[in-house]
Amino acid sequence: MEREIEVKLLDIDIEDFENKLLKLGGVFIKEEDQTNITVNSTAHKIYKKKGYLRIRITKSLEGEKKYFTFKENISDFKVRDNIEHTTEISSEEDLINILKCLGYDIYHTGYKNRRKYSYKNFIIDIDTWDKFTYPKPYVEIEAQSMEEIYDLVDKLHVDREHVSTMSIDELRKSLKK
């Protein structure tokens, strides 16, 4: 179980952001490709205010790992505050079969490339999804508190109008409007 306090930075110049971050002292950690499968049910609906289920498969130079997570939403006021309940799995196919037996019948699969950086106590991810999931790259900033996040946003000279607390599902749905 891990607490996660984060925001997304939308519609910014990603290359400019990376350059500012590196000049500030940010350190590149790794790059990985991910398959993310969100799971829900028409019979046992998990509502956004409660959280969501996700299966994630990561591939990097370190190899492949698979995780099953319930991302429990605590708040989305100014930051996304979640508790991630995660376990490593060996077979996403077996897990999906189990979930289907339990009535989970809604699946969305998205693919993204993630470039991960660290800066002081921050984790900063630059995510580029497949065009069917979300067509624009964005930045996620994760820290111990809302104040730290907004201090870094200001230090990097990012206008606060670009700060979002939407989940990827909410971003996807916002494009359909």
mmCIF file of C-alpha atoms in Angstrom:
data_model
loop_
_atom_site.group_PDB
_atom_site.id
_atom_site.type_symbol
_atom_site.label_atom_id
_atom_site.label_comp_id
_atom_site.label_asym_id
_atom_site.label_seq_id
_atom_site.Cartn_x
_atom_site.Cartn_y
_atom_site.Cartn_z
ATOM 1 C CA MET A 1 0.000 0.000 0.000
ATOM 2 C CA GLU A 2 1.450 3.313 -1.084
ATOM 3 C CA ARG A 3 0.108 6.849 -0.838
ATOM 4 C CA GLU A 4 0.385 8.912 -4.001
ATOM 5 C CA ILE A 5 -0.118 12.685 -4.191
ATOM 6 C CA GLU A 6 0.146 13.963 -7.748
ATOM 7 C CA VAL A 7 -0.977 16.302 -10.506
ATOM 8 C CA LYS A 8 -0.766 16.218 -14.278
ATOM 9 C CA LEU A 9 0.555 19.072 -16.401
ATOM 10 C CA LEU A 10 -1.435 19.209 -19.633
ATOM 11 C CA ASP A 11 -0.839 21.054 -22.896
ATOM 12 C CA ILE A 12 2.716 22.136 -22.149
ATOM 13 C CA ASP A 13 5.866 22.014 -24.269
ATOM 14 C CA ILE A 14 7.327 18.689 -23.098
ATOM 15 C CA GLU A 15 10.821 19.278 -24.507
ATOM 16 C CA ASP A 16 11.010 22.697 -22.830
ATOM 17 C CA PHE A 17 9.779 21.149 -19.556
ATOM 18 C CA GLU A 18 12.449 18.414 -19.690
ATOM 19 C CA ASN A 19 15.173 20.997 -20.336
ATOM 20 C CA LYS A 20 14.014 23.126 -17.366
ATOM 21 C CA LEU A 21 13.850 20.040 -15.146
ATOM 22 C CA LEU A 22 17.375 18.921 -16.084
ATOM 23 C CA LYS A 23 18.774 22.446 -15.548
ATOM 24 C CA LEU A 24 17.154 22.460 -12.099
ATOM 25 C CA GLY A 25 18.943 19.197 -11.233
ATOM 26 C CA GLY A 26 16.415 16.562 -12.259
ATOM 27 C CA VAL A 27 17.885 13.126 -12.978
ATOM 28 C CA PHE A 28 16.663 10.718 -15.661
ATOM 29 C CA ILE A 29 15.906 7.331 -14.038
ATOM 30 C CA LYS A 30 14.524 5.097 -16.777
ATOM 31 C CA GLU A 31 12.234 4.681 -19.746
ATOM 32 C CA GLU A 32 9.596 1.995 -19.978
ATOM 33 C CA ASP A 33 6.728 0.904 -22.181
ATOM 34 C CA GLN A 34 3.489 0.066 -20.416
ATOM 35 C CA THR A 35 0.270 -1.718 -21.171
ATOM 36 C CA ASN A 36 -2.456 -0.462 -18.838
ATOM 37 C CA ILE A 37 -5.785 -2.266 -18.625
ATOM 38 C CA THR A 38 -8.501 -0.540 -16.606
ATOM 39 C CA VAL A 39 -11.173 -2.871 -15.297
ATOM 40 C CA ASN A 40 -14.776 -2.229 -14.271
ATOM 41 C CA SER A 41 -18.144 -3.938 -14.193
ATOM 42 C CA THR A 42 -21.658 -3.092 -15.292
ATOM 43 C CA ALA A 43 -22.970 -5.222 -12.390
ATOM 44 C CA HIS A 44 -20.490 -4.102 -9.688
ATOM 45 C CA LYS A 45 -19.591 -0.612 -10.901
ATOM 46 C CA ILE A 46 -16.574 1.026 -9.296
ATOM 47 C CA TYR A 47 -17.290 4.738 -9.253
ATOM 48 C CA LYS A 48 -14.620 7.375 -9.905
ATOM 49 C CA LYS A 49 -14.985 8.793 -6.395
ATOM 50 C CA LYS A 50 -14.008 5.394 -4.973
ATOM 51 C CA GLY A 51 -11.146 4.564 -7.331
ATOM 52 C CA TYR A 52 -10.370 2.094 -10.094
ATOM 53 C CA LEU A 53 -8.812 -1.271 -10.900
ATOM 54 C CA ARG A 54 -5.813 -1.523 -13.189
ATOM 55 C CA ILE A 55 -3.570 -4.221 -14.604
ATOM 56 C CA ARG A 56 -0.176 -2.842 -15.656
ATOM 57 C CA ILE A 57 2.544 -4.576 -17.641
ATOM 58 C CA THR A 58 5.875 -2.725 -17.770
ATOM 59 C CA LYS A 59 8.761 -3.440 -20.119
ATOM 60 C CA SER A 60 12.131 -1.775 -19.698
ATOM 61 C CA LEU A 61 15.814 -2.626 -19.796
ATOM 62 C CA GLU A 62 15.223 -4.204 -16.365
ATOM 63 C CA GLY A 63 12.766 -6.716 -17.889
ATOM 64 C CA GLU A 64 9.007 -7.225 -17.694
ATOM 65 C CA LYS A 65 6.831 -6.857 -14.593
ATOM 66 C CA LYS A 66 3.067 -7.213 -14.123
ATOM 67 C CA TYR A 67 0.966 -5.562 -11.425
ATOM 68 C CA PHE A 68 -2.656 -5.522 -10.291
ATOM 69 C CA THR A 69 -3.724 -2.334 -8.507
ATOM 70 C CA PHE A 70 -6.782 -0.869 -6.878
ATOM 71 C CA LYS A 71 -6.190 2.870 -6.902
ATOM 72 C CA GLU A 72 -8.292 4.167 -4.009
ATOM 73 C CA ASN A 73 -9.232 7.829 -4.446
ATOM 74 C CA ILE A 74 -8.908 9.890 -1.273
ATOM 75 C CA SER A 75 -9.337 13.327 -2.865
ATOM 76 C CA ASP A 76 -9.012 15.189 -6.148
ATOM 77 C CA PHE A 77 -9.067 18.698 -4.677
ATOM 78 C CA LYS A 78 -6.022 20.554 -6.134
ATOM 79 C CA VAL A 79 -4.084 17.237 -6.233
ATOM 80 C CA ARG A 80 -4.959 13.592 -6.832
ATOM 81 C CA ASP A 81 -4.526 11.883 -3.481
ATOM 82 C CA ASN A 82 -4.680 8.110 -3.837
ATOM 83 C CA ILE A 83 -3.712 5.003 -1.973
ATOM 84 C CA GLU A 84 -2.412 2.323 -4.316
ATOM 85 C CA HIS A 85 -3.085 -1.242 -3.254
ATOM 86 C CA THR A 86 -0.765 -3.219 -5.562
ATOM 87 C CA THR A 87 0.420 -6.766 -5.955
ATOM 88 C CA GLU A 88 2.731 -8.278 -8.529
ATOM 89 C CA ILE A 89 1.104 -10.942 -10.727
ATOM 90 C CA SER A 90 2.482 -13.624 -13.018
ATOM 91 C CA SER A 91 -0.338 -13.873 -15.581
ATOM 92 C CA GLU A 92 -2.626 -11.054 -16.680
ATOM 93 C CA GLU A 93 -4.632 -13.556 -18.767
ATOM 94 C CA ASP A 94 -5.436 -15.701 -15.702
ATOM 95 C CA LEU A 95 -6.309 -12.603 -13.671
ATOM 96 C CA ILE A 96 -8.640 -11.320 -16.411
ATOM 97 C CA ASN A 97 -10.359 -14.733 -16.541
ATOM 98 C CA ILE A 98 -10.889 -14.625 -12.766
ATOM 99 C CA LEU A 99 -12.244 -11.067 -12.969
ATOM 100 C CA LYS A 100 -14.610 -12.037 -15.792
ATOM 101 C CA CYS A 101 -15.936 -14.913 -13.636
ATOM 102 C CA LEU A 102 -16.646 -12.315 -10.925
ATOM 103 C CA GLY A 103 -18.623 -10.110 -13.335
ATOM 104 C CA TYR A 104 -15.982 -7.589 -14.354
ATOM 105 C CA ASP A 105 -16.871 -7.014 -17.995
ATOM 106 C CA ILE A 106 -15.501 -3.554 -18.904
ATOM 107 C CA TYR A 107 -11.888 -3.383 -20.059
ATOM 108 C CA HIS A 108 -9.911 -0.619 -21.695
ATOM 109 C CA THR A 109 -6.360 -1.278 -22.849
ATOM 110 C CA GLY A 110 -4.013 1.634 -23.385
ATOM 111 C CA TYR A 111 -0.341 1.738 -24.258
ATOM 112 C CA LYS A 112 2.118 4.358 -23.134
ATOM 113 C CA ASN A 113 5.759 5.230 -23.051
ATOM 114 C CA ARG A 114 6.952 6.639 -19.728
ATOM 115 C CA ARG A 115 10.160 8.565 -19.114
ATOM 116 C CA LYS A 116 10.828 8.742 -15.378
ATOM 117 C CA TYR A 117 12.857 11.448 -13.610
ATOM 118 C CA SER A 118 13.637 12.262 -10.004
ATOM 119 C CA TYR A 119 14.291 15.628 -8.441
ATOM 120 C CA LYS A 120 14.811 15.893 -4.681
ATOM 121 C CA ASN A 121 11.759 14.067 -3.206
ATOM 122 C CA PHE A 122 9.753 14.254 -6.443
ATOM 123 C CA ILE A 123 8.967 11.610 -9.026
ATOM 124 C CA ILE A 124 8.274 13.137 -12.421
ATOM 125 C CA ASP A 125 6.894 11.068 -15.286
ATOM 126 C CA ILE A 126 6.472 12.122 -18.894
ATOM 127 C CA ASP A 127 3.731 9.965 -20.389
ATOM 128 C CA THR A 128 2.977 9.528 -24.074
ATOM 129 C CA TRP A 129 -0.085 7.342 -24.706
ATOM 130 C CA ASP A 130 -1.223 5.699 -27.910
ATOM 131 C CA LYS A 131 -3.367 8.065 -29.981
ATOM 132 C CA PHE A 132 -6.585 6.119 -29.202
ATOM 133 C CA THR A 133 -6.157 6.467 -25.435
ATOM 134 C CA TYR A 134 -4.909 10.058 -25.154
ATOM 135 C CA PRO A 135 -3.216 11.827 -28.069
ATOM 136 C CA LYS A 136 -1.125 14.417 -26.180
ATOM 137 C CA PRO A 137 1.875 13.772 -23.935
ATOM 138 C CA TYR A 138 1.698 15.116 -20.393
ATOM 139 C CA VAL A 139 3.731 15.294 -17.202
ATOM 140 C CA GLU A 140 2.864 13.775 -13.820
ATOM 141 C CA ILE A 141 4.469 15.229 -10.706
ATOM 142 C CA GLU A 142 4.316 13.191 -7.514
ATOM 143 C CA ALA A 143 5.459 14.432 -4.099
ATOM 144 C CA GLN A 144 4.757 14.172 -0.390
ATOM 145 C CA SER A 145 2.410 17.165 -0.299
ATOM 146 C CA MET A 146 0.318 19.537 -2.364
ATOM 147 C CA GLU A 147 2.496 22.475 -1.278
ATOM 148 C CA GLU A 148 5.670 20.805 -2.572
ATOM 149 C CA ILE A 149 4.018 20.070 -5.921
ATOM 150 C CA TYR A 150 2.812 23.621 -6.443
ATOM 151 C CA ASP A 151 6.191 25.049 -5.347
ATOM 152 C CA LEU A 152 7.864 22.935 -8.056
ATOM 153 C CA VAL A 153 5.251 23.931 -10.656
ATOM 154 C CA ASP A 154 6.048 27.584 -9.878
ATOM 155 C CA LYS A 155 9.825 26.977 -9.858
ATOM 156 C CA LEU A 156 9.536 25.406 -13.340
ATOM 157 C CA HIS A 157 7.483 28.418 -14.522
ATOM 158 C CA VAL A 158 4.459 26.329 -15.515
ATOM 159 C CA ASP A 159 1.218 28.297 -15.515
ATOM 160 C CA ARG A 160 -1.220 26.746 -13.047
ATOM 161 C CA GLU A 161 -3.928 26.646 -15.709
ATOM 162 C CA HIS A 162 -2.056 23.584 -17.036
ATOM 163 C CA VAL A 163 -2.414 21.683 -13.731
ATOM 164 C CA SER A 164 -5.010 18.895 -13.754
ATOM 165 C CA THR A 165 -6.231 16.288 -11.283
ATOM 166 C CA MET A 166 -8.053 14.205 -13.901
ATOM 167 C CA SER A 167 -7.384 10.480 -14.205
ATOM 168 C CA ILE A 168 -6.541 9.005 -17.599
ATOM 169 C CA ASP A 169 -10.148 7.776 -17.940
ATOM 170 C CA GLU A 170 -11.425 11.291 -17.246
ATOM 171 C CA LEU A 171 -8.968 12.715 -19.792
ATOM 172 C CA ARG A 172 -10.130 10.186 -22.385
ATOM 173 C CA LYS A 173 -13.771 11.051 -21.742
ATOM 174 C CA SER A 174 -13.026 14.798 -21.926
ATOM 175 C CA LEU A 175 -11.890 14.341 -25.528
ATOM 176 C CA LYS A 176 -15.241 12.863 -26.535
ATOM 177 C CA LYS A 177 -17.153 15.998 -25.526
#
